[in-house]
PDB file of C-alpha atoms in Angstrom:
ATOM      1  CA  MET A   1      21.161 -28.109  22.547  1.00  0.00           C
ATOM      2  CA  LYS A   2      24.231 -29.735  22.607  1.00  0.00           C
ATOM      3  CA  LYS A   3      24.560 -30.608  26.318  1.00  0.00           C
ATOM      4  CA  ILE A   4      23.057 -33.604  28.360  1.00  0.00           C
ATOM      5  CA  LEU A   5      22.376 -33.417  31.977  1.00  0.00           C
ATOM      6  CA  MET A   6      22.111 -36.747  34.213  1.00  0.00           C
ATOM      7  CA  VAL A   7      21.902 -37.460  37.824  1.00  0.00           C
ATOM      8  CA  THR A   8      23.982 -40.206  39.367  1.00  0.00           C
ATOM      9  CA  PRO A   9      22.120 -43.261  40.507  1.00  0.00           C
ATOM     10  CA  GLU A  10      23.681 -44.286  43.701  1.00  0.00           C
ATOM     11  CA  PHE A  11      20.690 -43.491  45.617  1.00  0.00           C
ATOM     12  CA  PHE A  12      18.273 -44.896  43.088  1.00  0.00           C
ATOM     13  CA  ASP A  13      15.712 -47.141  44.584  1.00  0.00           C
ATOM     14  CA  VAL A  14      11.755 -48.187  44.449  1.00  0.00           C
ATOM     15  CA  GLU A  15      10.874 -46.866  47.743  1.00  0.00           C
ATOM     16  CA  TYR A  16       7.055 -46.028  46.921  1.00  0.00           C
ATOM     17  CA  ALA A  17       4.569 -46.825  44.051  1.00  0.00           C
ATOM     18  CA  ILE A  18       3.463 -43.888  41.953  1.00  0.00           C
ATOM     19  CA  ASN A  19       3.057 -45.506  38.610  1.00  0.00           C
ATOM     20  CA  PRO A  20       1.934 -49.059  37.504  1.00  0.00           C
ATOM     21  CA  TYR A  21       5.772 -50.193  37.009  1.00  0.00           C
ATOM     22  CA  MET A  22       6.809 -49.966  40.334  1.00  0.00           C
ATOM     23  CA  THR A  23       5.339 -53.192  41.826  1.00  0.00           C
ATOM     24  CA  SER A  24       5.319 -56.646  40.822  1.00  0.00           C
ATOM     25  CA  ASN A  25       2.189 -58.708  40.025  1.00  0.00           C
ATOM     26  CA  ASP A  26       1.826 -59.500  43.640  1.00  0.00           C
ATOM     27  CA  GLY A  27       1.973 -55.669  44.564  1.00  0.00           C
ATOM     28  CA  GLN A  28       5.390 -55.791  46.052  1.00  0.00           C
ATOM     29  CA  LEU A  29       7.943 -52.947  45.181  1.00  0.00           C
ATOM     30  CA  HIS A  30      10.452 -53.876  43.092  1.00  0.00           C
ATOM     31  CA  LYS A  31      14.082 -54.688  44.122  1.00  0.00           C
ATOM     32  CA  ILE A  32      16.971 -52.736  42.473  1.00  0.00           C
ATOM     33  CA  ASP A  33      20.354 -54.134  41.586  1.00  0.00           C
ATOM     34  CA  ARG A  34      22.420 -51.062  42.480  1.00  0.00           C
ATOM     35  CA  LEU A  35      25.652 -52.334  40.636  1.00  0.00           C
ATOM     36  CA  LYS A  36      23.631 -53.099  37.671  1.00  0.00           C
ATOM     37  CA  ALA A  37      21.990 -49.991  37.668  1.00  0.00           C
ATOM     38  CA  GLN A  38      25.096 -48.182  38.076  1.00  0.00           C
ATOM     39  CA  SER A  39      26.663 -50.019  34.934  1.00  0.00           C
ATOM     40  CA  GLN A  40      23.527 -49.293  32.883  1.00  0.00           C
ATOM     41  CA  TRP A  41      23.632 -45.674  33.708  1.00  0.00           C
ATOM     42  CA  ASN A  42      27.362 -45.623  32.720  1.00  0.00           C
ATOM     43  CA  GLU A  43      26.297 -47.245  29.582  1.00  0.00           C
ATOM     44  CA  LEU A  44      23.722 -44.350  28.488  1.00  0.00           C
ATOM     45  CA  LYS A  45      26.126 -41.635  29.719  1.00  0.00           C
ATOM     46  CA  ASN A  46      28.673 -43.154  27.335  1.00  0.00           C
ATOM     47  CA  ALA A  47      26.253 -43.437  24.395  1.00  0.00           C
ATOM     48  CA  TYR A  48      25.652 -39.575  24.474  1.00  0.00           C
ATOM     49  CA  SER A  49      29.420 -39.076  24.705  1.00  0.00           C
ATOM     50  CA  LYS A  50      29.981 -41.063  21.521  1.00  0.00           C
ATOM     51  CA  LEU A  51      27.511 -38.963  19.844  1.00  0.00           C
ATOM     52  CA  GLU A  52      29.787 -36.063  21.033  1.00  0.00           C
ATOM     53  CA  TYR A  53      27.215 -34.608  23.601  1.00  0.00           C
ATOM     54  CA  ALA A  54      28.910 -32.993  26.802  1.00  0.00           C
ATOM     55  CA  VAL A  55      27.305 -34.576  29.770  1.00  0.00           C
ATOM     56  CA  ASP A  56      26.971 -32.591  32.881  1.00  0.00           C
ATOM     57  CA  VAL A  57      26.202 -34.702  36.160  1.00  0.00           C
ATOM     58  CA  LEU A  58      24.441 -33.853  39.356  1.00  0.00           C
ATOM     59  CA  PRO A  59      24.967 -36.167  42.287  1.00  0.00           C
ATOM     60  CA  GLY A  60      22.010 -38.003  43.476  1.00  0.00           C
ATOM     61  CA  VAL A  61      20.629 -37.130  46.804  1.00  0.00           C
ATOM     62  CA  LYS A  62      19.675 -39.655  49.674  1.00  0.00           C
ATOM     63  CA  GLY A  63      16.120 -39.917  50.246  1.00  0.00           C
ATOM     64  CA  LEU A  64      15.321 -38.928  46.469  1.00  0.00           C
ATOM     65  CA  PRO A  65      15.222 -42.089  44.809  1.00  0.00           C
ATOM     66  CA  ASP A  66      13.555 -40.880  41.359  1.00  0.00           C
ATOM     67  CA  MET A  67      15.864 -37.806  41.107  1.00  0.00           C
ATOM     68  CA  VAL A  68      17.774 -39.826  38.543  1.00  0.00           C
ATOM     69  CA  PHE A  69      14.846 -39.294  36.159  1.00  0.00           C
ATOM     70  CA  ALA A  70      16.307 -35.933  35.270  1.00  0.00           C
ATOM     71  CA  ALA A  71      13.602 -35.006  32.480  1.00  0.00           C
ATOM     72  CA  ASN A  72      10.910 -34.198  34.894  1.00  0.00           C
ATOM     73  CA  GLN A  73      12.158 -31.475  37.284  1.00  0.00           C
ATOM     74  CA  SER A  74      12.637 -28.512  34.723  1.00  0.00           C
ATOM     75  CA  PHE A  75      11.628 -27.503  31.273  1.00  0.00           C
ATOM     76  CA  PRO A  76      14.494 -25.730  29.619  1.00  0.00           C
ATOM     77  CA  PHE A  77      13.699 -23.694  26.451  1.00  0.00           C
ATOM     78  CA  TRP A  78      15.468 -20.984  24.225  1.00  0.00           C
ATOM     79  CA  ASP A  79      14.231 -17.525  24.590  1.00  0.00           C
ATOM     80  CA  HIS A  80      14.038 -16.130  21.041  1.00  0.00           C
ATOM     81  CA  LYS A  81      13.389 -12.578  22.126  1.00  0.00           C
ATOM     82  CA  LYS A  82      16.248 -12.344  24.611  1.00  0.00           C
ATOM     83  CA  GLU A  83      18.459 -14.960  22.775  1.00  0.00           C
ATOM     84  CA  GLN A  84      19.273 -16.693  25.811  1.00  0.00           C
ATOM     85  CA  PRO A  85      18.578 -20.028  27.575  1.00  0.00           C
ATOM     86  CA  SER A  86      15.720 -20.059  29.936  1.00  0.00           C
ATOM     87  CA  VAL A  87      14.040 -22.770  32.182  1.00  0.00           C
ATOM     88  CA  ILE A  88      10.735 -23.219  33.729  1.00  0.00           C
ATOM     89  CA  ILE A  89      11.049 -25.067  37.172  1.00  0.00           C
ATOM     90  CA  SER A  90       8.541 -28.000  37.530  1.00  0.00           C
ATOM     91  CA  SER A  91       5.882 -28.440  40.230  1.00  0.00           C
ATOM     92  CA  MET A  92       5.890 -32.214  40.981  1.00  0.00           C
ATOM     93  CA  ARG A  93       2.651 -33.804  41.494  1.00  0.00           C
ATOM     94  CA  SER A  94       3.967 -36.465  44.201  1.00  0.00           C
ATOM     95  CA  GLU A  95       4.945 -35.296  47.718  1.00  0.00           C
ATOM     96  CA  PHE A  96       7.702 -38.112  47.172  1.00  0.00           C
ATOM     97  CA  ARG A  97       9.290 -35.786  44.259  1.00  0.00           C
ATOM     98  CA  LYS A  98       8.943 -32.327  45.215  1.00  0.00           C
ATOM     99  CA  ASN A  99      12.268 -32.010  47.089  1.00  0.00           C
ATOM    100  CA  GLU A 100      14.213 -32.871  43.899  1.00  0.00           C
ATOM    101  CA  VAL A 101      13.528 -29.614  42.125  1.00  0.00           C
ATOM    102  CA  SER A 102      15.847 -27.374  44.213  1.00  0.00           C
ATOM    103  CA  TYR A 103      18.965 -29.235  43.120  1.00  0.00           C
ATOM    104  CA  PHE A 104      18.209 -28.495  39.487  1.00  0.00           C
ATOM    105  CA  GLU A 105      17.261 -24.796  40.051  1.00  0.00           C
ATOM    106  CA  LYS A 106      20.624 -24.516  41.648  1.00  0.00           C
ATOM    107  CA  TYR A 107      22.178 -25.968  38.567  1.00  0.00           C
ATOM    108  CA  TYR A 108      20.372 -23.445  36.387  1.00  0.00           C
ATOM    109  CA  ALA A 109      21.340 -20.523  38.255  1.00  0.00           C
ATOM    110  CA  GLU A 110      24.799 -21.513  38.199  1.00  0.00           C
ATOM    111  CA  ASN A 111      24.685 -21.887  34.338  1.00  0.00           C
ATOM    112  CA  LYS A 112      23.095 -18.442  33.947  1.00  0.00           C
ATOM    113  CA  TYR A 113      19.615 -19.487  32.742  1.00  0.00           C
ATOM    114  CA  THR A 114      16.690 -17.038  33.159  1.00  0.00           C
ATOM    115  CA  ILE A 115      14.746 -19.045  35.517  1.00  0.00           C
ATOM    116  CA  TYR A 116      10.792 -19.074  35.819  1.00  0.00           C
ATOM    117  CA  THR A 117       8.578 -20.544  38.454  1.00  0.00           C
ATOM    118  CA  LEU A 118       4.778 -21.005  37.930  1.00  0.00           C
ATOM    119  CA  GLU A 119       2.607 -18.596  39.793  1.00  0.00           C
ATOM    120  CA  ARG A 120      -0.487 -20.599  40.048  1.00  0.00           C
ATOM    121  CA  SER A 121       0.069 -22.684  43.213  1.00  0.00           C
ATOM    122  CA  GLY A 122      -1.260 -25.948  43.318  1.00  0.00           C
ATOM    123  CA  GLN A 123      -0.918 -26.569  39.511  1.00  0.00           C
ATOM    124  CA  ALA A 124       1.287 -29.586  38.666  1.00  0.00           C
ATOM    125  CA  PHE A 125       3.784 -29.731  35.734  1.00  0.00           C
ATOM    126  CA  GLU A 126       6.513 -32.277  35.387  1.00  0.00           C
ATOM    127  CA  GLY A 127       8.753 -30.610  32.921  1.00  0.00           C
ATOM    128  CA  ASN A 128      10.193 -32.253  29.939  1.00  0.00           C
ATOM    129  CA  GLY A 129       8.226 -35.547  30.954  1.00  0.00           C
ATOM    130  CA  ASP A 130       5.109 -33.889  29.614  1.00  0.00           C
ATOM    131  CA  ALA A 131       6.131 -30.813  27.612  1.00  0.00           C
ATOM    132  CA  LEU A 132       8.220 -31.565  24.392  1.00  0.00           C
ATOM    133  CA  ILE A 133       9.475 -29.075  22.018  1.00  0.00           C
ATOM    134  CA  ARG A 134       9.204 -29.844  18.213  1.00  0.00           C
ATOM    135  CA  PRO A 135      12.662 -29.697  16.646  1.00  0.00           C
ATOM    136  CA  GLY A 136      13.204 -26.756  14.636  1.00  0.00           C
ATOM    137  CA  ARG A 137      10.041 -25.022  15.595  1.00  0.00           C
ATOM    138  CA  LYS A 138       8.668 -22.812  18.348  1.00  0.00           C
ATOM    139  CA  GLN A 139       6.112 -25.469  19.167  1.00  0.00           C
ATOM    140  CA  ILE A 140       5.577 -27.350  22.358  1.00  0.00           C
ATOM    141  CA  PHE A 141       3.377 -30.540  22.380  1.00  0.00           C
ATOM    142  CA  GLY A 142       2.048 -30.692  26.057  1.00  0.00           C
ATOM    143  CA  GLY A 143       0.745 -33.882  27.614  1.00  0.00           C
ATOM    144  CA  TYR A 144      -1.797 -33.702  30.623  1.00  0.00           C
ATOM    145  CA  GLY A 145      -4.194 -35.799  32.680  1.00  0.00           C
ATOM    146  CA  PHE A 146      -1.918 -37.781  35.054  1.00  0.00           C
ATOM    147  CA  ARG A 147       1.113 -35.838  36.152  1.00  0.00           C
ATOM    148  CA  THR A 148       0.631 -32.308  34.600  1.00  0.00           C
ATOM    149  CA  ASP A 149      -2.470 -30.241  34.832  1.00  0.00           C
ATOM    150  CA  LYS A 150      -4.113 -28.975  31.494  1.00  0.00           C
ATOM    151  CA  ASN A 151      -4.465 -25.395  32.503  1.00  0.00           C
ATOM    152  CA  VAL A 152      -0.623 -24.821  33.466  1.00  0.00           C
ATOM    153  CA  TYR A 153       0.047 -24.553  29.735  1.00  0.00           C
ATOM    154  CA  ASN A 154      -1.633 -21.100  29.505  1.00  0.00           C
ATOM    155  CA  GLU A 155       1.193 -19.888  31.657  1.00  0.00           C
ATOM    156  CA  ILE A 156       3.922 -21.862  29.882  1.00  0.00           C
ATOM    157  CA  GLN A 157       2.814 -20.270  26.534  1.00  0.00           C
ATOM    158  CA  ARG A 158       2.953 -16.701  28.350  1.00  0.00           C
ATOM    159  CA  ILE A 159       6.426 -17.574  29.366  1.00  0.00           C
ATOM    160  CA  THR A 160       7.734 -19.087  26.300  1.00  0.00           C
ATOM    161  CA  ASN A 161       5.731 -17.470  23.506  1.00  0.00           C
ATOM    162  CA  TYR A 162       5.728 -20.855  21.849  1.00  0.00           C
ATOM    163  CA  GLU A 163       2.640 -22.288  20.090  1.00  0.00           C
ATOM    164  CA  ILE A 164       1.126 -25.133  22.308  1.00  0.00           C
ATOM    165  CA  PHE A 165      -0.781 -28.312  21.236  1.00  0.00           C
ATOM    166  CA  LEU A 166      -2.373 -30.140  24.142  1.00  0.00           C
ATOM    167  CA  LEU A 167      -2.370 -33.828  24.158  1.00  0.00           C
ATOM    168  CA  GLU A 168      -4.576 -35.670  26.670  1.00  0.00           C
ATOM    169  CA  LEU A 169      -2.926 -39.088  28.073  1.00  0.00           C
ATOM    170  CA  LYS A 170      -5.811 -41.670  28.761  1.00  0.00           C
ATOM    171  CA  ASN A 171      -3.789 -44.786  29.752  1.00  0.00           C
ATOM    172  CA  GLU A 172      -2.304 -45.152  33.097  1.00  0.00           C
ATOM    173  CA  HIS A 173       0.777 -46.875  31.556  1.00  0.00           C
ATOM    174  CA  PHE A 174       1.756 -43.670  29.667  1.00  0.00           C
ATOM    175  CA  TYR A 175       1.538 -41.075  32.344  1.00  0.00           C
ATOM    176  CA  HIS A 176       4.029 -38.667  31.047  1.00  0.00           C
ATOM    177  CA  LEU A 177       4.111 -37.931  27.314  1.00  0.00           C
ATOM    178  CA  ASP A 178       7.528 -38.968  26.954  1.00  0.00           C
ATOM    179  CA  THR A 179       6.500 -42.498  27.469  1.00  0.00           C
ATOM    180  CA  CYS A 180       4.241 -42.423  24.361  1.00  0.00           C
ATOM    181  CA  LEU A 181       5.546 -39.829  22.017  1.00  0.00           C
ATOM    182  CA  SER A 182       9.101 -39.326  20.779  1.00  0.00           C
ATOM    183  CA  PHE A 183      10.238 -36.517  18.265  1.00  0.00           C
ATOM    184  CA  LEU A 184      12.659 -38.109  15.810  1.00  0.00           C
ATOM    185  CA  ASP A 185      13.090 -34.862  13.673  1.00  0.00           C
ATOM    186  CA  GLU A 186      11.022 -31.889  12.767  1.00  0.00           C
ATOM    187  CA  ASN A 187       8.516 -34.050  10.614  1.00  0.00           C
ATOM    188  CA  THR A 188       8.892 -37.515  12.375  1.00  0.00           C
ATOM    189  CA  ILE A 189       7.301 -38.780  15.372  1.00  0.00           C
ATOM    190  CA  ALA A 190       6.910 -42.190  17.146  1.00  0.00           C
ATOM    191  CA  ILE A 191       3.819 -42.721  19.014  1.00  0.00           C
ATOM    192  CA  VAL A 192       1.924 -45.285  20.976  1.00  0.00           C
ATOM    193  CA  THR A 193      -1.600 -44.950  19.499  1.00  0.00           C
ATOM    194  CA  GLU A 194      -3.202 -46.428  22.605  1.00  0.00           C
ATOM    195  CA  ALA A 195      -2.145 -43.709  24.880  1.00  0.00           C
ATOM    196  CA  PHE A 196      -4.084 -40.952  22.877  1.00  0.00           C
ATOM    197  CA  THR A 197      -7.830 -39.948  22.240  1.00  0.00           C
ATOM    198  CA  ALA A 198      -9.157 -40.445  18.716  1.00  0.00           C
ATOM    199  CA  ASP A 199      -9.256 -36.727  18.295  1.00  0.00           C
ATOM    200  CA  ASP A 200      -5.769 -36.028  19.435  1.00  0.00           C
ATOM    201  CA  LEU A 201      -4.462 -38.859  17.049  1.00  0.00           C
ATOM    202  CA  ARG A 202      -6.233 -37.271  14.279  1.00  0.00           C
ATOM    203  CA  SER A 203      -4.404 -33.848  15.001  1.00  0.00           C
ATOM    204  CA  LEU A 204      -1.105 -35.638  15.182  1.00  0.00           C
ATOM    205  CA  LYS A 205      -1.717 -37.037  11.967  1.00  0.00           C
ATOM    206  CA  ASN A 206      -2.498 -33.796  10.273  1.00  0.00           C
ATOM    207  CA  LYS A 207       0.779 -32.144  11.769  1.00  0.00           C
ATOM    208  CA  PHE A 208       3.370 -34.652  11.013  1.00  0.00           C
ATOM    209  CA  ALA A 209       4.397 -36.074   7.507  1.00  0.00           C
ATOM    210  CA  ASN A 210       6.009 -39.218   9.020  1.00  0.00           C
ATOM    211  CA  ILE A 211       4.406 -41.218  12.138  1.00  0.00           C
ATOM    212  CA  ILE A 212       5.857 -44.464  13.318  1.00  0.00           C
ATOM    213  CA  GLU A 213       3.451 -46.436  15.272  1.00  0.00           C
ATOM    214  CA  ILE A 214       5.101 -48.205  18.465  1.00  0.00           C
ATOM    215  CA  ASP A 215       3.670 -51.722  19.341  1.00  0.00           C
ATOM    216  CA  ILE A 216       2.058 -51.331  22.661  1.00  0.00           C
ATOM    217  CA  ASP A 217       3.528 -54.566  24.109  1.00  0.00           C
ATOM    218  CA  GLU A 218       6.991 -53.098  23.277  1.00  0.00           C
ATOM    219  CA  ALA A 219       6.060 -49.884  24.764  1.00  0.00           C
ATOM    220  CA  LYS A 220       4.744 -51.384  28.008  1.00  0.00           C
ATOM    221  CA  ASN A 221       7.325 -54.004  28.386  1.00  0.00           C
ATOM    222  CA  ASN A 222      10.455 -52.495  26.907  1.00  0.00           C
ATOM    223  CA  PHE A 223       9.778 -48.611  27.211  1.00  0.00           C
ATOM    224  CA  ALA A 224      10.134 -48.241  23.475  1.00  0.00           C
ATOM    225  CA  GLY A 225       8.157 -45.109  23.489  1.00  0.00           C
ATOM    226  CA  ASN A 226      10.747 -43.501  25.895  1.00  0.00           C
ATOM    227  CA  CYS A 227      13.347 -43.791  23.229  1.00  0.00           C
ATOM    228  CA  HIS A 228      15.431 -40.541  22.382  1.00  0.00           C
ATOM    229  CA  CYS A 229      16.664 -39.074  19.265  1.00  0.00           C
ATOM    230  CA  PRO A 230      18.951 -36.044  20.000  1.00  0.00           C
ATOM    231  CA  ASP A 231      20.183 -35.138  16.567  1.00  0.00           C
ATOM    232  CA  GLY A 232      17.666 -36.344  14.064  1.00  0.00           C
ATOM    233  CA  LYS A 233      19.604 -39.367  13.184  1.00  0.00           C
ATOM    234  CA  ASN A 234      20.422 -41.505  15.987  1.00  0.00           C
ATOM    235  CA  VAL A 235      17.782 -43.125  18.262  1.00  0.00           C
ATOM    236  CA  ILE A 236      18.801 -44.350  21.760  1.00  0.00           C
ATOM    237  CA  LEU A 237      16.552 -47.047  23.044  1.00  0.00           C
ATOM    238  CA  GLN A 238      16.086 -49.964  25.420  1.00  0.00           C
ATOM    239  CA  SER A 239      17.606 -53.018  23.771  1.00  0.00           C
ATOM    240  CA  GLY A 240      15.513 -55.602  22.213  1.00  0.00           C
ATOM    241  CA  SER A 241      12.658 -53.295  20.902  1.00  0.00           C
ATOM    242  CA  GLU A 242      12.669 -55.282  17.806  1.00  0.00           C
ATOM    243  CA  LYS A 243       9.652 -53.910  15.943  1.00  0.00           C
ATOM    244  CA  LEU A 244      10.485 -50.372  16.724  1.00  0.00           C
ATOM    245  CA  ILE A 245      14.050 -50.764  15.639  1.00  0.00           C
ATOM    246  CA  LYS A 246      12.973 -52.240  12.365  1.00  0.00           C
ATOM    247  CA  SER A 247      10.665 -49.350  11.651  1.00  0.00           C
ATOM    248  CA  LEU A 248      13.282 -46.828  12.625  1.00  0.00           C
ATOM    249  CA  HIS A 249      15.778 -48.327  10.205  1.00  0.00           C
ATOM    250  CA  ALA A 250      13.057 -48.349   7.504  1.00  0.00           C
ATOM    251  CA  HIS A 251      12.766 -44.545   7.893  1.00  0.00           C
ATOM    252  CA  GLY A 252      16.457 -44.103   7.573  1.00  0.00           C
ATOM    253  CA  PHE A 253      17.196 -43.718  11.363  1.00  0.00           C
ATOM    254  CA  LYS A 254      20.289 -45.204  13.009  1.00  0.00           C
ATOM    255  CA  THR A 255      19.917 -47.144  16.595  1.00  0.00           C
ATOM    256  CA  ILE A 256      21.772 -47.522  19.391  1.00  0.00           C
ATOM    257  CA  GLU A 257      20.727 -50.062  22.125  1.00  0.00           C
ATOM    258  CA  VAL A 258      21.060 -49.946  25.700  1.00  0.00           C
ATOM    259  CA  ASP A 259      19.966 -51.621  28.788  1.00  0.00           C
ATOM    260  CA  THR A 260      17.858 -49.676  31.285  1.00  0.00           C
ATOM    261  CA  SER A 261      16.011 -52.626  32.653  1.00  0.00           C
ATOM    262  CA  GLU A 262      16.740 -51.764  36.374  1.00  0.00           C
ATOM    263  CA  PHE A 263      15.434 -48.128  35.777  1.00  0.00           C
ATOM    264  CA  MET A 264      12.368 -49.662  34.083  1.00  0.00           C
ATOM    265  CA  LYS A 265      11.277 -51.183  37.471  1.00  0.00           C
ATOM    266  CA  SER A 266      10.727 -47.634  38.583  1.00  0.00           C
ATOM    267  CA  GLY A 267       8.764 -46.568  35.353  1.00  0.00           C
ATOM    268  CA  GLY A 268      11.492 -44.874  33.170  1.00  0.00           C
ATOM    269  CA  SER A 269      14.094 -45.481  30.619  1.00  0.00           C
ATOM    270  CA  VAL A 270      16.357 -43.447  28.236  1.00  0.00           C
ATOM    271  CA  PHE A 271      14.389 -40.113  27.562  1.00  0.00           C
ATOM    272  CA  CYS A 272      13.422 -39.997  31.515  1.00  0.00           C
ATOM    273  CA  MET A 273      17.035 -40.345  32.559  1.00  0.00           C
ATOM    274  CA  LYS A 274      18.505 -37.387  30.958  1.00  0.00           C
ATOM    275  CA  MET A 275      17.571 -33.716  30.170  1.00  0.00           C
ATOM    276  CA  MET A 276      18.917 -31.913  27.037  1.00  0.00           C
ATOM    277  CA  CYS A 277      20.371 -28.404  28.126  1.00  0.00           C
ATOM    278  CA  TYR A 278      21.977 -25.341  26.263  1.00  0.00           C
TER     279      TYR A 278
END
């Protein structure tokens, strides 16, 4: 994957609450600084450009304030049998977000992907927010429990022919897998241990040679678990995640700090704001 897909933030806002981060302590919806959000979005886009990734951009749509979180509406994968890019279109759990999906489907059609939609109606699947491909392997690690239904992975396995490893999410602050597990390279992951069951933690420790544990306060307050390593070397993450940055450097990774604080008010950061494509 050598291309990044992002959605412009001109209509980004917090208009409803579907996760614990969207309201203040007194229950009020967060207010967004639109100019600051645009500047932060530009900063992230430029970070990928400096790593020599092409960045495709979809225009935001009025009335779809969370469309900017481009990791959720689809799941691109490489079809090894057909030797071509393919994508599974998401089925969003929240009614507020369902209309985002068609704009991504149009993008994939224009770029000649083979497009799959899930046959089982009523089954929620939130794309690359919950389904993560292990670098270098035909393996999908699938989170479920809050946004994605467990049974949907049976169909995803049939479509992709990838091996599936299921991970139950048990902490409401980590409602997508991409908020608490990040692939850094084929054998290294960063995880928030408090997001997983004891059985799943044991399974992860058996599968990966290197596991970096993310401090839960940095994960909740700084979205450290939503970092992204697109190339096995450089990790893009929210600025100020000092404990994780120290651990990443100790494991030989370089770090690129960006500010996504406006987007964190809606429950997303670096990984949520982009999609890696072919």
